[in-house]
PDB file of C-alpha atoms in Angstrom:
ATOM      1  CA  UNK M  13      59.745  57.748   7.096  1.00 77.00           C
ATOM      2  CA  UNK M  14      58.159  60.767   7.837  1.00 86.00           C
ATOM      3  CA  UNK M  15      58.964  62.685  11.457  1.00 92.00           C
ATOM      4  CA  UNK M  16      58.598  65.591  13.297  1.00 95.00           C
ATOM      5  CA  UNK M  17      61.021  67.235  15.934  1.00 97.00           C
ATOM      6  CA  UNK M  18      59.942  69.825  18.788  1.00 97.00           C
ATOM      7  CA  UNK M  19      63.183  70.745  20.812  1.00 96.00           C
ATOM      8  CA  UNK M  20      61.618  72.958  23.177  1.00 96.00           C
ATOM      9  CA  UNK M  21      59.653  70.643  25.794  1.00 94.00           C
ATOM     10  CA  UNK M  22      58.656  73.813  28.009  1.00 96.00           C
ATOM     11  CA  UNK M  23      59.004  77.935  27.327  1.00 95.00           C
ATOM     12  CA  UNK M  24      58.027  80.838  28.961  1.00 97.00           C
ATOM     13  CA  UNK M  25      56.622  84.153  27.337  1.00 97.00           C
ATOM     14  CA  UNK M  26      55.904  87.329  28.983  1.00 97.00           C
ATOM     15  CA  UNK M  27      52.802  88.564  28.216  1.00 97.00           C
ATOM     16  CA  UNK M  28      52.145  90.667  24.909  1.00 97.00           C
ATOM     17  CA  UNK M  29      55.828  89.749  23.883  1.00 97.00           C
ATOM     18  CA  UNK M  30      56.160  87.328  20.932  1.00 98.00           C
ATOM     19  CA  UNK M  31      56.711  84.096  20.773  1.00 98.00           C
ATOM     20  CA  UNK M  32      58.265  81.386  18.388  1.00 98.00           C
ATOM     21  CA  UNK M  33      57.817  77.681  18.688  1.00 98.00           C
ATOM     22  CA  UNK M  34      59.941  75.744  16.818  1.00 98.00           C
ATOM     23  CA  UNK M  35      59.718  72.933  14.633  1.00 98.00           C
ATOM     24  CA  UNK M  36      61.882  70.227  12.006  1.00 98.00           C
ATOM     25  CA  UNK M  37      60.393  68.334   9.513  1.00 97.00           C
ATOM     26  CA  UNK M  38      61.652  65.090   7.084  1.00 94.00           C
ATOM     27  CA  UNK M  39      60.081  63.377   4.470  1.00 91.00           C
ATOM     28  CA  UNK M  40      61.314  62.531   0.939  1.00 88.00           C
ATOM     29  CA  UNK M  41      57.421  63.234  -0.349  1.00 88.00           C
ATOM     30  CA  UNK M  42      57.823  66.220  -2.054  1.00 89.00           C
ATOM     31  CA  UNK M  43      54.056  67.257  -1.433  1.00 89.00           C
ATOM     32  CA  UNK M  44      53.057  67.520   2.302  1.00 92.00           C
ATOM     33  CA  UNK M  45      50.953  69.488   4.675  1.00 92.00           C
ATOM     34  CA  UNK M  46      52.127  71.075   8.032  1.00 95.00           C
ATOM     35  CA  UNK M  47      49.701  71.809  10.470  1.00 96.00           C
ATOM     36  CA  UNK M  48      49.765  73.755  14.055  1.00 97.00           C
ATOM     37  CA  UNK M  49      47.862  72.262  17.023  1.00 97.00           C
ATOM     38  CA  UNK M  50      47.034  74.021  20.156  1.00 98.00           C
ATOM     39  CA  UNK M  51      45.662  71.410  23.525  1.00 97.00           C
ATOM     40  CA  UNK M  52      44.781  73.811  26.467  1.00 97.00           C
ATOM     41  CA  UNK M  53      44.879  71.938  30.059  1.00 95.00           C
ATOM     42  CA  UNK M  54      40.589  70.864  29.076  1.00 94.00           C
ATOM     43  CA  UNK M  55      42.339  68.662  26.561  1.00 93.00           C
ATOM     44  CA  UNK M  56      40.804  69.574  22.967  1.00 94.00           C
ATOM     45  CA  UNK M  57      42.529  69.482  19.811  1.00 95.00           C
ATOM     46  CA  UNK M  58      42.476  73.093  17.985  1.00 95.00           C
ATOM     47  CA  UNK M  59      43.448  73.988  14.909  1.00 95.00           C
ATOM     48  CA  UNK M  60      45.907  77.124  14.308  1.00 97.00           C
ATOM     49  CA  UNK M  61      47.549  77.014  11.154  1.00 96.00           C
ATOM     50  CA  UNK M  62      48.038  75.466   8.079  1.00 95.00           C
ATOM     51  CA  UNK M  63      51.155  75.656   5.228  1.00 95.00           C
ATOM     52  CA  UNK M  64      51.670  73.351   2.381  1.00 93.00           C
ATOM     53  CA  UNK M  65      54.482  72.879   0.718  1.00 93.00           C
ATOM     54  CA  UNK M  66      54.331  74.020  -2.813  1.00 92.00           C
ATOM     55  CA  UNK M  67      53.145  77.445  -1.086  1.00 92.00           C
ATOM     56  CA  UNK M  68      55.159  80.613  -1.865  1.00 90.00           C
ATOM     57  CA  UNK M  69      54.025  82.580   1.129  1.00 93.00           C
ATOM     58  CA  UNK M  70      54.093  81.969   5.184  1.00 95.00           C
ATOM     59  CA  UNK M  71      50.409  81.314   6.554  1.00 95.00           C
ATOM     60  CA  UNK M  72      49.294  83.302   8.720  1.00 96.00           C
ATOM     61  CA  UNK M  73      46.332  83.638  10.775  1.00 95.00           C
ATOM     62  CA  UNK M  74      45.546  86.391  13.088  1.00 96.00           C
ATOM     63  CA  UNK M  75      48.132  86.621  15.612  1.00 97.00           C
ATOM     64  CA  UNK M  76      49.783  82.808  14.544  1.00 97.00           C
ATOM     65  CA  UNK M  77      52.413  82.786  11.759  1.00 97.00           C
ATOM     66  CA  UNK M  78      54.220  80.243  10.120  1.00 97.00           C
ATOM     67  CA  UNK M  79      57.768  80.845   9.550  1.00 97.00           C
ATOM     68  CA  UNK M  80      58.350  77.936   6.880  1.00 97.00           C
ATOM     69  CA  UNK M  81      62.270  77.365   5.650  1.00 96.00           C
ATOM     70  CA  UNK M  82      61.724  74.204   3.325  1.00 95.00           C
ATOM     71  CA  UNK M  83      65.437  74.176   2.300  1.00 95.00           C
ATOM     72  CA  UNK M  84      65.643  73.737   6.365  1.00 96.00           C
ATOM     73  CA  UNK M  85      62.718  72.034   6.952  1.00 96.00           C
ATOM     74  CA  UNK M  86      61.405  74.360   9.605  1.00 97.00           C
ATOM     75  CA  UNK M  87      57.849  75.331   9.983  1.00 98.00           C
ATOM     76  CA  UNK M  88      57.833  77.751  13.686  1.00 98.00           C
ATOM     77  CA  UNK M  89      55.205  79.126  14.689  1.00 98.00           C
ATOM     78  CA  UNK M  90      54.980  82.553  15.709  1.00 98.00           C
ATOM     79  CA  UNK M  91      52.689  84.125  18.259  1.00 98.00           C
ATOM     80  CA  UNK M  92      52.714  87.855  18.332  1.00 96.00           C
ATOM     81  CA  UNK M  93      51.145  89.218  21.501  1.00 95.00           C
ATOM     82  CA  UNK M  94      50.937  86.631  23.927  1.00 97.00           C
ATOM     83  CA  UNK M  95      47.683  86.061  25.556  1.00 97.00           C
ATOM     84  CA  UNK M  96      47.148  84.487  29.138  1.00 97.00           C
ATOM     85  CA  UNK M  97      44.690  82.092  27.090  1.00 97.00           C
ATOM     86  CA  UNK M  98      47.714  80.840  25.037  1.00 98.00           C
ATOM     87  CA  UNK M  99      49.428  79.166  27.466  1.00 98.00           C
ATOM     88  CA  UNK M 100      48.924  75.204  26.332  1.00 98.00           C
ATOM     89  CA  UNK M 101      50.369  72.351  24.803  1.00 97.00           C
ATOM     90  CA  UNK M 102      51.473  72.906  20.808  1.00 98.00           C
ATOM     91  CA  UNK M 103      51.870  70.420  18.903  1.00 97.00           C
ATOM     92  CA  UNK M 104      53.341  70.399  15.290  1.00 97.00           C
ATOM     93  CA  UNK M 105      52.023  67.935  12.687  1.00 95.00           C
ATOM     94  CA  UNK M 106      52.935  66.461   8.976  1.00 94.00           C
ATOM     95  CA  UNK M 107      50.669  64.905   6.490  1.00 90.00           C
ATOM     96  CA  UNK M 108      53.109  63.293   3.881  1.00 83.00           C
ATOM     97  CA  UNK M 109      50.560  63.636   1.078  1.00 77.00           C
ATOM     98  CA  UNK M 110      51.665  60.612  -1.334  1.00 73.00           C
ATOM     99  CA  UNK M 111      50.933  58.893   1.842  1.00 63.00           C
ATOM    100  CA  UNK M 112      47.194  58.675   2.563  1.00 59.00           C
ATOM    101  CA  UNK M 113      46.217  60.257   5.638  1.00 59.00           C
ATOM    102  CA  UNK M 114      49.262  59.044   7.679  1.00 75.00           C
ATOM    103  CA  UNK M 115      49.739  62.264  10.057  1.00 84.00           C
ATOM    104  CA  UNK M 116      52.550  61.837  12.346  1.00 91.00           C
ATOM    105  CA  UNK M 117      53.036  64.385  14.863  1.00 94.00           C
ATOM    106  CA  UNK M 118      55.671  66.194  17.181  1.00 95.00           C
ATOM    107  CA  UNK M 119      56.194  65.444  21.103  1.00 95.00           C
ATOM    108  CA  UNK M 120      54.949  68.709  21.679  1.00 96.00           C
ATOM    109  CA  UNK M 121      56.116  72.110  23.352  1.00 97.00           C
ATOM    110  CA  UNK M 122      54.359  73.671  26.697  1.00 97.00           C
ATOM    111  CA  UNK M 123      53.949  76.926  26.327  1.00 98.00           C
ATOM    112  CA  UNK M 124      53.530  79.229  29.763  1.00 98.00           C
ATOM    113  CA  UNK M 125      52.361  82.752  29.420  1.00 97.00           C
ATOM    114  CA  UNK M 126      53.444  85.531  32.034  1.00 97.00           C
ATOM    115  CA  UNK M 127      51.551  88.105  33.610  1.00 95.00           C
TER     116      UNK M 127
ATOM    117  CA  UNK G   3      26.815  71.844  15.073  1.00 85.00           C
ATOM    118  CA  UNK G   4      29.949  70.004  13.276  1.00 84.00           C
ATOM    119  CA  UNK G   5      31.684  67.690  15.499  1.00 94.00           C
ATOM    120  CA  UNK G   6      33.171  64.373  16.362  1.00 97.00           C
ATOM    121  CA  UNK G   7      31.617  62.626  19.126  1.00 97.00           C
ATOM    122  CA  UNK G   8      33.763  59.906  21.037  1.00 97.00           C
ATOM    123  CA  UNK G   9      32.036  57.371  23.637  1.00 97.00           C
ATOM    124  CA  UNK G  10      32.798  56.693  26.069  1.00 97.00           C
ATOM    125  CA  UNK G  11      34.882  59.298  27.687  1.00 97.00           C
ATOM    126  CA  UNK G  12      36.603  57.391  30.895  1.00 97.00           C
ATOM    127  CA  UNK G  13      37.082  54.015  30.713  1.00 97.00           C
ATOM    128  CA  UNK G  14      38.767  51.638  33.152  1.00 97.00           C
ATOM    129  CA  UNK G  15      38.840  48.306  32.485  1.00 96.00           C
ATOM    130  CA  UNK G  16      40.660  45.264  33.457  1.00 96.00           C
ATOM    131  CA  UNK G  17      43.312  43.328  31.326  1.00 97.00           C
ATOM    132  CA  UNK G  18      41.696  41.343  28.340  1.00 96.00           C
ATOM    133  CA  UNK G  19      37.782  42.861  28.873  1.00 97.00           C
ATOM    134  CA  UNK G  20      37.414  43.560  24.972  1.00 97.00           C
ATOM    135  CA  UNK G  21      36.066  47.191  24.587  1.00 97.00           C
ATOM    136  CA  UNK G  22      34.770  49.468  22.178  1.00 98.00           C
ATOM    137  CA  UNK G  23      35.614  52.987  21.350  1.00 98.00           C
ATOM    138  CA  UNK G  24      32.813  55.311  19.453  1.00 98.00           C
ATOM    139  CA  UNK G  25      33.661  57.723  17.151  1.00 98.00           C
ATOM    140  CA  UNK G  26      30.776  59.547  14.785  1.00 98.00           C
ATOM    141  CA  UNK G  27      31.228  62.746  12.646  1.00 97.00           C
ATOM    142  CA  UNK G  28      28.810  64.857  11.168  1.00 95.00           C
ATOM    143  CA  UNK G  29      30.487  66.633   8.630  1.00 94.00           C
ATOM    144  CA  UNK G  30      30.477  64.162   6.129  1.00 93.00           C
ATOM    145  CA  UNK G  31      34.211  63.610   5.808  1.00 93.00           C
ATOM    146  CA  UNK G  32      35.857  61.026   4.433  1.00 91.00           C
ATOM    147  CA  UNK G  33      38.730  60.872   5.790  1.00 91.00           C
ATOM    148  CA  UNK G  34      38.768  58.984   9.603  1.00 93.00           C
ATOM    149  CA  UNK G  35      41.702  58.316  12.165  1.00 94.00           C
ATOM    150  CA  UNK G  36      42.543  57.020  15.548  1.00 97.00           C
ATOM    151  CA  UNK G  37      45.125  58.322  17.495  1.00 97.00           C
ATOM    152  CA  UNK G  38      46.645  57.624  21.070  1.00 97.00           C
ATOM    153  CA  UNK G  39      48.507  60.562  23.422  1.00 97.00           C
ATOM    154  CA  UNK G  40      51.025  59.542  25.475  1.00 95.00           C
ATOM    155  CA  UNK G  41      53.353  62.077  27.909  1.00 90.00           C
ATOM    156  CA  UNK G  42      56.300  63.404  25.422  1.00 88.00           C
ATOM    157  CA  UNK G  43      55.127  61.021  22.660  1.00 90.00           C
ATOM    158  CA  UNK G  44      52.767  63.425  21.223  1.00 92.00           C
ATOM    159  CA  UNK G  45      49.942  62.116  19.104  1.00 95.00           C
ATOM    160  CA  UNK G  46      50.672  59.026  17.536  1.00 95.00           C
ATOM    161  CA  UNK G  47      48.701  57.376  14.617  1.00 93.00           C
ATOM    162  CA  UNK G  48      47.130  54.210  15.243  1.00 96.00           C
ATOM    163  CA  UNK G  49      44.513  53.554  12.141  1.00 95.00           C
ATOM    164  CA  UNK G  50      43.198  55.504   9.641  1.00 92.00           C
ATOM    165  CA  UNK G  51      40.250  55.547   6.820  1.00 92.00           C
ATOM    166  CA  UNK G  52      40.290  57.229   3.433  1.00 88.00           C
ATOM    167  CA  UNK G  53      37.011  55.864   2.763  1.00 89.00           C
ATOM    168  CA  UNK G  54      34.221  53.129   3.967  1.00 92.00           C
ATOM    169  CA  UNK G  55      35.991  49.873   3.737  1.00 91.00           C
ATOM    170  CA  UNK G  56      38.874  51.543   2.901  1.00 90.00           C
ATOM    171  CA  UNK G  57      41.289  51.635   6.724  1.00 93.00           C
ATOM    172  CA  UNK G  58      44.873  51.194   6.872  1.00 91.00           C
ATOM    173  CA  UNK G  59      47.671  50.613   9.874  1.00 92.00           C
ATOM    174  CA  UNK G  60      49.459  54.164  11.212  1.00 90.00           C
ATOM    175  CA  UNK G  61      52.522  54.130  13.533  1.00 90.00           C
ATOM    176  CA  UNK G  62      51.151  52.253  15.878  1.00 95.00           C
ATOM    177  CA  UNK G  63      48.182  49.652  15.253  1.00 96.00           C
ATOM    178  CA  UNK G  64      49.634  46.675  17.273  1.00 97.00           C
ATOM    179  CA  UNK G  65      46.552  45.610  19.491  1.00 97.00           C
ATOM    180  CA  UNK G  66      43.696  47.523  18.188  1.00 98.00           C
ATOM    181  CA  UNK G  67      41.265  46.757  15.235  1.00 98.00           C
ATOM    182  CA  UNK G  68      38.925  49.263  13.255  1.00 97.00           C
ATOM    183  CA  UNK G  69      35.847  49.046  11.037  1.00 95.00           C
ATOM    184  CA  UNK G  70      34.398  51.546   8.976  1.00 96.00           C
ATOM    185  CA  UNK G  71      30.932  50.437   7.389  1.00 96.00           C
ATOM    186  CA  UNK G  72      29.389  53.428   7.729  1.00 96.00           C
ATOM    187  CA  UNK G  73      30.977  57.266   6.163  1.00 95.00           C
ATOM    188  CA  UNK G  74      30.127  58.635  10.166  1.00 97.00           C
ATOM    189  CA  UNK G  75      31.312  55.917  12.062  1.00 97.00           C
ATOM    190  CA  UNK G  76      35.184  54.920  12.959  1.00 98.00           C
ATOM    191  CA  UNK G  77      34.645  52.585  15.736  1.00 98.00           C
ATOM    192  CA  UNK G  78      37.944  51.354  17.560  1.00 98.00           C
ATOM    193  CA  UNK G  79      38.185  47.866  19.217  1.00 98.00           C
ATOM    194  CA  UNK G  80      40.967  46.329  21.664  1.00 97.00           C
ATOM    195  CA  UNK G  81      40.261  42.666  21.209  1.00 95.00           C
ATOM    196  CA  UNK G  82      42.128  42.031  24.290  1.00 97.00           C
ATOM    197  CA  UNK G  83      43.407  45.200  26.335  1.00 97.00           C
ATOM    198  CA  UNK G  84      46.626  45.843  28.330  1.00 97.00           C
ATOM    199  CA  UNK G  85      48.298  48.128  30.605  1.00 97.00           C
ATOM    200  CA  UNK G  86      50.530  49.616  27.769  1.00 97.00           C
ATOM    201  CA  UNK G  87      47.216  50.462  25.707  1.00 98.00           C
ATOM    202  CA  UNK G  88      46.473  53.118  28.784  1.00 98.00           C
ATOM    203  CA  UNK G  89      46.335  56.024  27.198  1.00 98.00           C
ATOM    204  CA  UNK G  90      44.424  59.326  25.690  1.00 97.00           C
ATOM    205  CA  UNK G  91      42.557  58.326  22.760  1.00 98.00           C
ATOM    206  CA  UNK G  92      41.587  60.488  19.879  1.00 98.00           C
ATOM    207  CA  UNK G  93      39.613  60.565  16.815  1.00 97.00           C
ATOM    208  CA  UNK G  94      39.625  62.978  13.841  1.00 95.00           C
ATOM    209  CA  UNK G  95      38.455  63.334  10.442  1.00 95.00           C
ATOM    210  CA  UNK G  96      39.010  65.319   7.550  1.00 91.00           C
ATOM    211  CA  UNK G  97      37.512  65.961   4.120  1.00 86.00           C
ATOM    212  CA  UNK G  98      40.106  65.996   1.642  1.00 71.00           C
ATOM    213  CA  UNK G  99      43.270  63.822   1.230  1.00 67.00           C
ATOM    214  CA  UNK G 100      45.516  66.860   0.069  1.00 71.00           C
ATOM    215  CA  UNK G 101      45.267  70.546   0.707  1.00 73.00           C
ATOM    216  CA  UNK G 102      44.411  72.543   3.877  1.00 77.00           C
ATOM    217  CA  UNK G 103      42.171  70.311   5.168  1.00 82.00           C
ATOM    218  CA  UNK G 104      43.414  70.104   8.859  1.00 87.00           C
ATOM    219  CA  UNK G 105      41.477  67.333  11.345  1.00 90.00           C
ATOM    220  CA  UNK G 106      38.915  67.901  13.515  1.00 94.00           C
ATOM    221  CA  UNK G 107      39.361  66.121  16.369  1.00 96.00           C
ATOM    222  CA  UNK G 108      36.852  64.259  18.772  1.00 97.00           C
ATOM    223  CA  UNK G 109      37.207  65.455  23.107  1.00 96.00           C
ATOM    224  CA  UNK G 110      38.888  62.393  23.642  1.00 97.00           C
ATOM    225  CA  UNK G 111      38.563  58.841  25.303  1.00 97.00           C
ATOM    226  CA  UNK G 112      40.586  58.359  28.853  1.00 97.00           C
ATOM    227  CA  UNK G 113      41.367  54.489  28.433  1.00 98.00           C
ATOM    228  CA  UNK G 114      43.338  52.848  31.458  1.00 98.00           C
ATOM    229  CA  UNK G 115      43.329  49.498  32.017  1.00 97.00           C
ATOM    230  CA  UNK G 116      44.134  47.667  34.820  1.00 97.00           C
TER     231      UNK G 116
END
């Protein structure tokens, strides 16, 4: 069975400091997808980041990075220079790929930004 | 624009009213799914399509039916509702079945029942 683990249900960052968000995986399919959420307070799914796992290099996407460890099976997310408009729920997903679209998710971590 | 339109948005309804959910993309995709948010439960999978007439069960399909006759459409049903089926309510769709194709996601359906 696939599954996702969030430890952190609530952090704080001080504005332009970094941040990292972290994130366990399992699955026994060796091909999957892992996939960074963000849900502000209006509720809307958005889209960060994306890494698969055959890929040799960390995703990144403007200020998001993924730090992905497979042997670990971590996938954190980093946010360099915390914004005021990051503060929201993230969530970390998995799409086990010899599994159809069956996308399980993580509980989530709040994340609070400073001023 | 691309989107995914849900309808309705609020819904309270009484135990065993049966009720439709609405979900339509634009984008073509062909992959569909239904998901429900609870507090510290995240998103949870309830159904999902790869394809018209092509849906199978997620995590959590106990109480809840879906139909896909149309590529756009991805309407969700609860035959007979109940208080644990209160809940955030999601739909999403994709294009691809592997590779970066992450979900777009509908604004949500607000679904208690009473």
């Amino acid at each position: 069975a696939q599954k996702i683990t969030q430890t952190q249900p609530g952090m704080f960052v001080q504005e332009k400091e970094a941040v990292t968000l972290d994130c366990t995986y399992d699955t026994s399919d060796p091909s999957y997808g892992l996939f960074w959420y963000k849900q502000p307070s209006s509720g809307e799914m958005i889209f960060l980041i994306y890494q698969g796992s055959y890929d040799q290099q960390n995703a990144t996407e403007g200020r998001y990075s993924l730090n992905f460890q497979k042997a670990r099976k971590s996938a954190n997310l980093v946010i360099s220079a915390s914004q005021l408009g990051d503060s929201a729920m993230y969530f970390c997903a998995m799409r086990a790929d010899n599994y159809g679209q069956n996308f399980v998710f993580g509980p989530g971590t709040r994340l609070s930004v400073l001023p | 624009e691309a989107q995914v339109t849900q309808n309705p948005r609020y819904l309270i309804t009484v135990t065993g009213k049966k009720l439709t959910v609405t979900c339509s993309q634009n984008m073509n995709h062909e992959y569909m799914s239904w998901y429900r948010q609870d507090p510290g439960l995240g998103l949870r999978q309830i159904y999902y399509s790869m394809n018209v007439e092509v849906t199978d069960k997620g995590d959590v399909p106990e109480g809840y039916k879906v139909s896909r006759k149309e590529k756009r459409n991805f309407p969700l049903i609860l035959e007979s509702p109940s208080p644990n089926q209160t809940s955030l309510y999601f739909c999403a769709s994709s294009w691809g079945r592997q590779g970066p194709y992450e979900q777009y996601f509908g604004p949500g359906t607000r679904l208690t029942v009473t």
